[in-house]
mmCIF file of C-alpha atoms and ligand atoms in Angstrom:
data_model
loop_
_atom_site.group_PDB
_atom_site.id
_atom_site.type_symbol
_atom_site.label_atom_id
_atom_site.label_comp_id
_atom_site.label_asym_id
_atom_site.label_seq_id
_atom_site.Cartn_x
_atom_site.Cartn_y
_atom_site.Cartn_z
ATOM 1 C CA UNK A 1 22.949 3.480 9.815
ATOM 2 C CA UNK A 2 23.078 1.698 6.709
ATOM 3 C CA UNK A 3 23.683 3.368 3.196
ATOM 4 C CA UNK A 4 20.604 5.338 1.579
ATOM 5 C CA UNK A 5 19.871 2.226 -1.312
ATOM 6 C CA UNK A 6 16.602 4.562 -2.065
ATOM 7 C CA UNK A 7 18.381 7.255 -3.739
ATOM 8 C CA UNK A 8 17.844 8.290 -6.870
ATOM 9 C CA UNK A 9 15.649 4.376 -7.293
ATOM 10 C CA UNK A 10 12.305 3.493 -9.121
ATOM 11 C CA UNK A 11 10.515 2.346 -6.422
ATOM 12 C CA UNK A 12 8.160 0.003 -8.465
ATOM 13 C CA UNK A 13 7.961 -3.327 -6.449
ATOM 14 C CA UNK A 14 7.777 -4.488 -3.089
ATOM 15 C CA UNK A 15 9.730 -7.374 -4.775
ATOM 16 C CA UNK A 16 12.968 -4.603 -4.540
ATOM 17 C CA UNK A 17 12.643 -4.048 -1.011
ATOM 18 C CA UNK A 18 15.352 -6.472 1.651
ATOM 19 C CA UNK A 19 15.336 -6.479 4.823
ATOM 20 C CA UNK A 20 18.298 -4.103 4.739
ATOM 21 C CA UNK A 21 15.711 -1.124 3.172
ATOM 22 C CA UNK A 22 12.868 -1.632 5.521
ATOM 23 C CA UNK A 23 14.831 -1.295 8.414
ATOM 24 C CA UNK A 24 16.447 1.871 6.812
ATOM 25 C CA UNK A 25 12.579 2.775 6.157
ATOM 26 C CA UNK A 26 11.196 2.163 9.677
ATOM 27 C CA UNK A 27 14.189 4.330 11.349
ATOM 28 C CA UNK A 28 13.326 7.136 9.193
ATOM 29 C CA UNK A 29 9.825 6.807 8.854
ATOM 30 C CA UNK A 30 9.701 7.086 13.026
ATOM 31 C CA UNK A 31 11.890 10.054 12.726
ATOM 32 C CA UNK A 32 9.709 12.307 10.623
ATOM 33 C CA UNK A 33 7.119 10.775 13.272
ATOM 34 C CA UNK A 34 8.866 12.873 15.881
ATOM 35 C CA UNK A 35 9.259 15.790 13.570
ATOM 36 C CA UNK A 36 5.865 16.229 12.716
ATOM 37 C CA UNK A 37 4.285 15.480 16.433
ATOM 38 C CA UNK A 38 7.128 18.284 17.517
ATOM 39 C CA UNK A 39 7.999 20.882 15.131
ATOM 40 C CA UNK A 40 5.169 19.630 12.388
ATOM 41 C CA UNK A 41 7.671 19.736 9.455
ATOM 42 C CA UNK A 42 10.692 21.137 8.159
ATOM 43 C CA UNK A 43 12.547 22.516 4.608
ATOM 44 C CA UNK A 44 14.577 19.355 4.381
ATOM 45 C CA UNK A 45 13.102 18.453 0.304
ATOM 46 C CA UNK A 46 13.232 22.531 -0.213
ATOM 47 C CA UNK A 47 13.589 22.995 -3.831
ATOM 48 C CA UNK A 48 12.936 19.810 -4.637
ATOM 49 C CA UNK A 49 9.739 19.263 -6.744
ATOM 50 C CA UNK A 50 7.028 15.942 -7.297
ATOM 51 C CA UNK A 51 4.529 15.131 -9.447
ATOM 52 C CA UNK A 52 1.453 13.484 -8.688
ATOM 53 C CA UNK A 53 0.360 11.871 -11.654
ATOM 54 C CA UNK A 54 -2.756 10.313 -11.063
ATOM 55 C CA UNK A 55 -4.949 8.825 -14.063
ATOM 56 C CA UNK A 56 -6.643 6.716 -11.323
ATOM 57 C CA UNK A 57 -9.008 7.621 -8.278
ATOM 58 C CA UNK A 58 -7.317 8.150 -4.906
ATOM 59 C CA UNK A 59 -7.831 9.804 -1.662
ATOM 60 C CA UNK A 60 -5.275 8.864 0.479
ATOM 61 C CA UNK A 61 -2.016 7.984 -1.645
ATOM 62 C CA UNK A 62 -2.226 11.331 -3.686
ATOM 63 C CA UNK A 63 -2.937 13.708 -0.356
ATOM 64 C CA UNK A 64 -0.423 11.710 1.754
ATOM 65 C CA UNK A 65 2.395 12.271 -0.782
ATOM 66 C CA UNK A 66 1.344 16.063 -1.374
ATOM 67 C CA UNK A 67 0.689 16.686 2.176
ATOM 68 C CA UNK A 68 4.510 14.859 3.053
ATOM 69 C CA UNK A 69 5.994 16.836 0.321
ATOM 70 C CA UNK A 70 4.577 20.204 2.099
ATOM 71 C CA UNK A 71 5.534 19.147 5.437
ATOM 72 C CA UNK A 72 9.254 18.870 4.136
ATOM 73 C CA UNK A 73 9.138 22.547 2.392
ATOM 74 C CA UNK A 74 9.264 20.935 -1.607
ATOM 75 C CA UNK A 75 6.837 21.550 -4.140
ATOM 76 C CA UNK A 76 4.595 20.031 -5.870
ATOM 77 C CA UNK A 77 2.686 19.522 -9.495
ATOM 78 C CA UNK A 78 -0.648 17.744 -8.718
ATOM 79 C CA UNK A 79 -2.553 15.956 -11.316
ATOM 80 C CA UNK A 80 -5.440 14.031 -9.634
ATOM 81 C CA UNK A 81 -7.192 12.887 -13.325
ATOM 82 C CA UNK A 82 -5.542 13.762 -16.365
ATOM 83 C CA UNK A 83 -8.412 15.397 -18.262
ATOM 84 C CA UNK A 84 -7.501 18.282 -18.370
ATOM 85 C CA UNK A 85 -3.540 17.538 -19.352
ATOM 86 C CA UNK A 86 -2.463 16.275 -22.663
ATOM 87 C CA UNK A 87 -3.598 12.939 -22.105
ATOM 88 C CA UNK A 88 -6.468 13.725 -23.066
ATOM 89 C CA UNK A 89 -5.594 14.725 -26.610
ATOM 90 C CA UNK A 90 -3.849 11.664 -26.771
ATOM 91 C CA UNK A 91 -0.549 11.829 -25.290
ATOM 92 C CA UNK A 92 1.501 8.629 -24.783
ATOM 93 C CA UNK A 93 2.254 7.656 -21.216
ATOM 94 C CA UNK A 94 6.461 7.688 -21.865
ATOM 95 C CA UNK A 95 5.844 11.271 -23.422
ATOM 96 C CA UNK A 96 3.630 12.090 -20.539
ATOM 97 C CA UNK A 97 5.932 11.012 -17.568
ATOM 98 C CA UNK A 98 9.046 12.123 -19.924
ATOM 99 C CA UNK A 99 7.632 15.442 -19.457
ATOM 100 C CA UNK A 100 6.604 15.709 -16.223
ATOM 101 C CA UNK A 101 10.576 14.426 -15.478
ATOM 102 C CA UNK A 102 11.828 17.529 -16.851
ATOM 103 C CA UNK A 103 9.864 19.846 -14.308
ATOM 104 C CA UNK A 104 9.944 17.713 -11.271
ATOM 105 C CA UNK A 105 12.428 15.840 -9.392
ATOM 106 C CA UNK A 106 10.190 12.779 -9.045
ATOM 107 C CA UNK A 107 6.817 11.326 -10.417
ATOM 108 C CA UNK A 108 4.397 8.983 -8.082
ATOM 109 C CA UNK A 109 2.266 7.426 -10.826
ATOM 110 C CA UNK A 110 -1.165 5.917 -10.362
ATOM 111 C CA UNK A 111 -1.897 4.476 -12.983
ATOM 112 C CA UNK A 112 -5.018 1.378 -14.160
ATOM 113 C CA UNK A 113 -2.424 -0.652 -16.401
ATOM 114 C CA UNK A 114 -0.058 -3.439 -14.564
ATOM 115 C CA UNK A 115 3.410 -2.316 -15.472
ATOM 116 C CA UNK A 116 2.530 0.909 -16.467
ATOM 117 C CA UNK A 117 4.835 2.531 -13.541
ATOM 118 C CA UNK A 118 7.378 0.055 -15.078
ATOM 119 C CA UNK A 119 7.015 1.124 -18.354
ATOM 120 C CA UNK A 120 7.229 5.096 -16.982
ATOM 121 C CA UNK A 121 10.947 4.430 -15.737
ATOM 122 C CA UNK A 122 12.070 3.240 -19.100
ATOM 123 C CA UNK A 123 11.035 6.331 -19.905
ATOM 124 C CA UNK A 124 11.506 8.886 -17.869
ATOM 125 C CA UNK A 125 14.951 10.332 -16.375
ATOM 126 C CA UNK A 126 14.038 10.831 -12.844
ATOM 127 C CA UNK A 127 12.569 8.556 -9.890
ATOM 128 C CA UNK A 128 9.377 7.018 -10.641
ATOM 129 C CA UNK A 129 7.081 6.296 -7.614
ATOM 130 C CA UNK A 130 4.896 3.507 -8.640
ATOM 131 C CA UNK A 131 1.093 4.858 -6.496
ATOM 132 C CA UNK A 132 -0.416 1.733 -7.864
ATOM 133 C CA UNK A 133 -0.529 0.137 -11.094
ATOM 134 C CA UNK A 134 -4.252 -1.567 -11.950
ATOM 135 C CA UNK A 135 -4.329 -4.714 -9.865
ATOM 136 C CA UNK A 136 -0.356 -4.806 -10.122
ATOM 137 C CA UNK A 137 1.277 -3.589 -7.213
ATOM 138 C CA UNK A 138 1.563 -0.088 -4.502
ATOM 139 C CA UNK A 139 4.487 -0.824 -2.481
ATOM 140 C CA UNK A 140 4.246 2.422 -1.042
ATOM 141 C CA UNK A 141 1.453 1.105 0.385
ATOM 142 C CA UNK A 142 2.900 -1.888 1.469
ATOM 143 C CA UNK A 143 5.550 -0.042 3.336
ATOM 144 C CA UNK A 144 3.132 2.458 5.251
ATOM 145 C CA UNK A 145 1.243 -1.491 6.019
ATOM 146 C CA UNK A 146 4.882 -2.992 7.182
ATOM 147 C CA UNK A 147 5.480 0.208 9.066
ATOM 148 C CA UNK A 148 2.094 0.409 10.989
ATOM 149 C CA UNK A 149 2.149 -3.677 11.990
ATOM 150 C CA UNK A 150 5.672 -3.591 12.992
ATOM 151 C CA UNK A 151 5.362 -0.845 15.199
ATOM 152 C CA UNK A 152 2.190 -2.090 17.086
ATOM 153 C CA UNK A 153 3.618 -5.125 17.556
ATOM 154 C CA UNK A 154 7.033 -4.516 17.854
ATOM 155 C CA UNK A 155 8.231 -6.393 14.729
ATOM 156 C CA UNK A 156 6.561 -9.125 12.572
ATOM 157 C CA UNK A 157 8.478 -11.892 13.572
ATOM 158 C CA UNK A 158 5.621 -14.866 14.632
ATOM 159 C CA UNK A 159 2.718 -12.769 13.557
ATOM 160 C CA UNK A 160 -0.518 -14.593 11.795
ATOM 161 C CA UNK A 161 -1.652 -12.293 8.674
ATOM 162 C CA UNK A 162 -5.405 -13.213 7.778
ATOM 163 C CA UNK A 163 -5.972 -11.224 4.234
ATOM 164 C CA UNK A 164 -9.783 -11.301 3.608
ATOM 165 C CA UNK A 165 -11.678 -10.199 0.233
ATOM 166 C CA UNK A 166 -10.443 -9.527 -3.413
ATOM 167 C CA UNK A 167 -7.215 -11.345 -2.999
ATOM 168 C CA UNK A 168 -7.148 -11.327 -7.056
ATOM 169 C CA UNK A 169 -7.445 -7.611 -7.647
ATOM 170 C CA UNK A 170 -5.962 -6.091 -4.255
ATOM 171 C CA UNK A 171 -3.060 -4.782 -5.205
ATOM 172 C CA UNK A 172 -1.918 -3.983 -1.932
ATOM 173 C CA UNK A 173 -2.291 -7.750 -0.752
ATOM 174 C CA UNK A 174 -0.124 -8.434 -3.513
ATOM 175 C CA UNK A 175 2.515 -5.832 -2.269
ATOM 176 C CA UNK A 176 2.548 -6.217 1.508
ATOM 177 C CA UNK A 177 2.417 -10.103 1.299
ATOM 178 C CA UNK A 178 5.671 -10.026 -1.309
ATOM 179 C CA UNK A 179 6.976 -7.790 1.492
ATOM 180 C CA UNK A 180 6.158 -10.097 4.418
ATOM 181 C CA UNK A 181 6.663 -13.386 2.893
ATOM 182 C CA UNK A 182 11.128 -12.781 3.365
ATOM 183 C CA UNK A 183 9.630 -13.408 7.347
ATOM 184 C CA UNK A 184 9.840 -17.104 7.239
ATOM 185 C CA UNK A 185 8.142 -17.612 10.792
ATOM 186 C CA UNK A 186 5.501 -15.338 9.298
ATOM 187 C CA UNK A 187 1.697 -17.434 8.739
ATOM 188 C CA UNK A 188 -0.583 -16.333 5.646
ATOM 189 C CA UNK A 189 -4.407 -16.929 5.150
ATOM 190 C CA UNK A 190 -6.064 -15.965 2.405
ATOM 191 C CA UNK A 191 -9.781 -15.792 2.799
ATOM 192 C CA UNK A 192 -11.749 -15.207 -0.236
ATOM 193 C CA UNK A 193 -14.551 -15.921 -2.757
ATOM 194 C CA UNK A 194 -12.965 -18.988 -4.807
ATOM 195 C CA UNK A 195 -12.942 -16.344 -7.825
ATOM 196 C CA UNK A 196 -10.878 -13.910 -6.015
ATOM 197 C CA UNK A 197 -8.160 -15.765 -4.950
ATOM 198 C CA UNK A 198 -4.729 -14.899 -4.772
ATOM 199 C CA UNK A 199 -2.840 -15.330 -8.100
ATOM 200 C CA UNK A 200 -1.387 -18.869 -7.984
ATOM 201 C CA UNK A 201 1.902 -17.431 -8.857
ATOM 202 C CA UNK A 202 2.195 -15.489 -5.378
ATOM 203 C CA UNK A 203 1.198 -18.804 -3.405
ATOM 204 C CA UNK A 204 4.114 -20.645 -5.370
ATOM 205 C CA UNK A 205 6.640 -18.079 -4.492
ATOM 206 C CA UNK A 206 5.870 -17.965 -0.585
ATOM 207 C CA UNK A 207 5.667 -21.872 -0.438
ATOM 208 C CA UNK A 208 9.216 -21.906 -2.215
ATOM 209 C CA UNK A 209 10.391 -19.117 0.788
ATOM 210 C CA UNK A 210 9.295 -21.683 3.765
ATOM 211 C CA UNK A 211 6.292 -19.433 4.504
ATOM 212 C CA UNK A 212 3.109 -21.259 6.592
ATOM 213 C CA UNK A 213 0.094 -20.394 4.312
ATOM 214 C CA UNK A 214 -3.870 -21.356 4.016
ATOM 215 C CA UNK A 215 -6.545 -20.603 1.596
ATOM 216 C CA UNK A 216 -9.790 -20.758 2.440
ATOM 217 C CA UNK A 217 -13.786 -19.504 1.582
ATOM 218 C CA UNK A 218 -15.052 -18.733 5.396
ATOM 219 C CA UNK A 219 -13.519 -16.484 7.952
ATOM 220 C CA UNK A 220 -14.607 -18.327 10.809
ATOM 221 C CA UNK A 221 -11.837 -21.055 11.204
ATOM 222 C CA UNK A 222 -8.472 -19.045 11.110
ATOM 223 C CA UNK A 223 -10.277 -15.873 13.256
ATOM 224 C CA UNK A 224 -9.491 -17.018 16.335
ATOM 225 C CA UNK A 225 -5.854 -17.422 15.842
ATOM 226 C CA UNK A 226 -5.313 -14.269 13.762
ATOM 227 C CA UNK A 227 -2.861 -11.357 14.679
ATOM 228 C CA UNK A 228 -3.235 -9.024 11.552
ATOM 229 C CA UNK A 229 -6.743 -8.992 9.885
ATOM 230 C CA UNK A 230 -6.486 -7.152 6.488
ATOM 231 C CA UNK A 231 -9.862 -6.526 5.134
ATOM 232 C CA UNK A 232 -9.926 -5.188 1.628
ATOM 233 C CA UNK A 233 -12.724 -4.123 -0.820
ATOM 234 C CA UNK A 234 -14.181 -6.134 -3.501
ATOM 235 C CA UNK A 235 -13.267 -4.054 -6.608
ATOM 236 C CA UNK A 236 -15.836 -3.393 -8.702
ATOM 237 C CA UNK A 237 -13.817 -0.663 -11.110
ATOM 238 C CA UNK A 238 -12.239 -4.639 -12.166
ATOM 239 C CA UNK A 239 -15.538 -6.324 -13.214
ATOM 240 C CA UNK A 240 -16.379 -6.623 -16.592
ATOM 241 C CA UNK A 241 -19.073 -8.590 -15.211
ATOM 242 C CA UNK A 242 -21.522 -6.032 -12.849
ATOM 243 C CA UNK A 243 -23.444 -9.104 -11.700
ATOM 244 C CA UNK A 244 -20.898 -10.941 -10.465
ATOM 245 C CA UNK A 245 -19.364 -7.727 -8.566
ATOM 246 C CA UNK A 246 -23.222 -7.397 -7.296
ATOM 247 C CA UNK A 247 -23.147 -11.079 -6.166
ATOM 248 C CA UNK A 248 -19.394 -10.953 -4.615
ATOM 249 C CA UNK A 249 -19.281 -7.662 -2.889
ATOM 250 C CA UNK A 250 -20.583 -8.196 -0.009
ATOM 251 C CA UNK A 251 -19.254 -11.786 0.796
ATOM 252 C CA UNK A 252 -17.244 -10.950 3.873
ATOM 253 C CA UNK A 253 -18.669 -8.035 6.198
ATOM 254 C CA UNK A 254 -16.320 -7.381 9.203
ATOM 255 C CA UNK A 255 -19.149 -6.555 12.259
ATOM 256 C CA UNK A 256 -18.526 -6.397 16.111
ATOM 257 C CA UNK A 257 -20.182 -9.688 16.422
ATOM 258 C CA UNK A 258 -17.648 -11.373 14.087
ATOM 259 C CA UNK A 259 -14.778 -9.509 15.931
ATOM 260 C CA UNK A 260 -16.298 -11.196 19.239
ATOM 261 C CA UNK A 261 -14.152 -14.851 17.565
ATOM 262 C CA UNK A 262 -11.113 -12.612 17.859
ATOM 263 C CA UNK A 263 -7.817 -12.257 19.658
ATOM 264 C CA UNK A 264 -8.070 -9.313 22.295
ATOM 265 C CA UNK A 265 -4.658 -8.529 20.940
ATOM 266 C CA UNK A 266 -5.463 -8.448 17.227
ATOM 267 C CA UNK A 267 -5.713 -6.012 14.954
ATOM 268 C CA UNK A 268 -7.440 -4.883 12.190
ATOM 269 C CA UNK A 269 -6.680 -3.120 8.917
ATOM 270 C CA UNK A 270 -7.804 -1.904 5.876
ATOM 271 C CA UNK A 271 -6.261 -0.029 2.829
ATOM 272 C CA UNK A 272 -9.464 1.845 2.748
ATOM 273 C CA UNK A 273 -11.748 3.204 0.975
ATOM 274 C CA UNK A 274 -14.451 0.615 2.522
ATOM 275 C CA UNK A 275 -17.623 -0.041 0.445
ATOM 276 C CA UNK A 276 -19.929 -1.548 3.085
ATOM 277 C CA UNK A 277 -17.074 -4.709 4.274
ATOM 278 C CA UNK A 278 -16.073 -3.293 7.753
ATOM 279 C CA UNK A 279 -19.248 -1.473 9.647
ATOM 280 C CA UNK A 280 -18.996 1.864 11.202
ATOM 281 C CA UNK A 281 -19.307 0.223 14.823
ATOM 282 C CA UNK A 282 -16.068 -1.762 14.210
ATOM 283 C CA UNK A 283 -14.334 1.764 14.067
ATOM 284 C CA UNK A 284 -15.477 2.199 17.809
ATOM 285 C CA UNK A 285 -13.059 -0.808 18.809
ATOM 286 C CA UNK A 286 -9.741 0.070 19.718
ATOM 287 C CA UNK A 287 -8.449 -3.136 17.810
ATOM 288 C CA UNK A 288 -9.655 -1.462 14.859
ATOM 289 C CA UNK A 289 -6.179 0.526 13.672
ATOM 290 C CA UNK A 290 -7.240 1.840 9.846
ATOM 291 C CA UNK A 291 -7.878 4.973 10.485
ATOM 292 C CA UNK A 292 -6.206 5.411 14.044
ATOM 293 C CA UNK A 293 -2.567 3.767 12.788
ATOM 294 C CA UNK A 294 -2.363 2.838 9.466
ATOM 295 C CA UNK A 295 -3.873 5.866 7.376
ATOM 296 C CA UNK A 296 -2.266 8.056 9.371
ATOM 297 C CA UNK A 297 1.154 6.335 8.990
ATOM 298 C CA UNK A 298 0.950 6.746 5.289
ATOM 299 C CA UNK A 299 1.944 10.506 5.404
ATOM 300 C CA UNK A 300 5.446 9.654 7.708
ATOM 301 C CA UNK A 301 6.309 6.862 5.572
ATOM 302 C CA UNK A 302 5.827 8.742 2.575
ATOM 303 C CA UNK A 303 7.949 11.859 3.963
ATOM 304 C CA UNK A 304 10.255 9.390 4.312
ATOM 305 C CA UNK A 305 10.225 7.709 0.827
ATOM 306 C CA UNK A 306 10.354 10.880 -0.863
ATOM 307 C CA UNK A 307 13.649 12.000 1.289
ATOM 308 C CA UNK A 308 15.615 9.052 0.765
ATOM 309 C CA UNK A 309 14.684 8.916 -3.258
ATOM 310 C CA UNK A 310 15.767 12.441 -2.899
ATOM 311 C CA UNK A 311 18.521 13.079 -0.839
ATOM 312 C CA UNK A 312 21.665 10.960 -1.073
ATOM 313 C CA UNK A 313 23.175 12.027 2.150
ATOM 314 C CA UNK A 314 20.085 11.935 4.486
ATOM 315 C CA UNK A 315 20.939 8.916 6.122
HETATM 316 N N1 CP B 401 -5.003 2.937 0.092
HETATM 317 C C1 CP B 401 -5.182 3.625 -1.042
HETATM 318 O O1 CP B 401 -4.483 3.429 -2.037
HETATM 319 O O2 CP B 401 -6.172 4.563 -0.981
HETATM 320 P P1 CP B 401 -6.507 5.594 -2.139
HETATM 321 O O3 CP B 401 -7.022 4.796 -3.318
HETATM 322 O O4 CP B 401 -7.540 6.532 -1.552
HETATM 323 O O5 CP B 401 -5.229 6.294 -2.514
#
């Protein structure tokens, strides 16, 4: 195996990631697989210690990284909402993160500014884990994505990606495209509102790497020949404008019907949470893999973030 290139890093960017590190990431990430589905952890990170600092909403990116920390016997400081720390009396974010540095080994930062979690590693002396950074970036999501499509398909060589929604705001289309885009025989189409669409910037970069893309309004025309569908969420905690969220939010709604134009072999995912753009009945068919495959994945590839960040000889 290759050399841990995690240890000790910011992981801030799916930008930082080769091809070297996600190979490194999928051979761990299926081992703590195994050791959860056998032994259902271990004390591997024992004595080590993270902070969750979250000053935005989250579910599944602040349990995933506190439930992978517990499965590997380390501890934890958990800060879902900083009301009640000293942010609230008006603490900076470098002396926030500086201090949660000197009582934890690592800090996974959500956080509503882009390049906030860049900011925090100027700052602070240990590992910071950027959990998502306003409509920046969450290339730990990206990697629990790369993980969960490689391994149903067997790789990503060839595959056709189909992002739908806010392409603009959806930080984790920004992360897990950056990541997919070194695949050259990888195809992108972006579906969205004409609003919402992906930040001209990102198309320049994977046109300059060689990679196939589309944009488009309607759903309908690259279906068909679609292996990944990536749904995401209009985000309405972005709008200044309520009417406009009101007007856009329901623009694309995933239903069996629609799924009916689709490749028996497809997938579909989602970053969750949903707001109304997949239905419930979509859940009931097995190419729907958001809860099944990808959620799930989030707490292996997490364990294994957190080990190589943390342990220089694990690999
Ligand atoms: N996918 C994701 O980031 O979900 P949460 O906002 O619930 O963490």
């Amino acid at each position: 195996m290759s050399s841990n290139t995690f240890y000790l890093q910011d992981v801030l960017t799916a930008d930082q990631f080769h091809k070297t590190d996600l190979q490194l990431m999928l051979t761990v990430t299926k081992k703590m697989k195994k050791l959860v589905e056998t032994k259902g952890g271990s004390d591997l990170l024992k004595g080590k210690l993270m902070t969750a600092l979250f000053y935005e909403p989250s579910s599944r990116t602040f349990a995933s990284f506190i439930s992978a920390m517990q499965r590997l016997g380390g501890g934890f400081i958990p800060l879902q909402g900083v009301s009640y720390s000293s942010v609230a009396k008006g603490e900076t974010l470098p002396d926030t993160v500086r201090t949660f540095g000197c009582y934890s080994d690592v800090v996974v930062l959500r956080h509503p500014e882009v390049g906030s979690a860049k900011i925090a590693a100027e700052f602070c002396e240990k590992p910071i884990i950027n959990a998502g950074d306003g409509v920046g970036e969450h290339p730990s999501q990206a990697l629990l994505d790369f993980f969960t499509i490689s391994e149903h398909f067997g790789g990503v060589d060839g595959l056709t990606i189909t992002m739908v929604g806010d392409l603009l705001n959806g930080r984790t289309i920004h992360s897990l495209s950056k990541l997919l885009s070194q695949y050259k025989n990888v195809t992108f189409n972006f579906v969205s509102p004409e609003i919402l669409r992906l930040p001209s910037n990102l198309i320049k970069t994977f046109s300059d790497r060689g990679v196939k893309v589309t944009q488009s309004e309607t759903l309908e025309e690259v279906l068909p020949r679609t292996d990944v569908l990536y749904v995401t969420r209009v985000q309405k905690e972005r709008f200044t404008d309520l009417d406009l969220y009101e007007k856009l939010k329901y623009h694309y709604i995933i239903t069996p019907q629609l799924l009916r134009q689709a490749k028996k072999t497809a997938v579909v995912m989602h970053p969750l949470p949903r707001v109304g753009e997949i239905t419930p009945e979509v859940d009931l068919d097995p190419r729907a893999i958001y809860i099944t495959e990808q959620m799930t994945n989030g707490m292996y590839v997490r364990m294994a973030l957190l080990s190589l960040v943390l342990l220089k000889d694990y690999v």
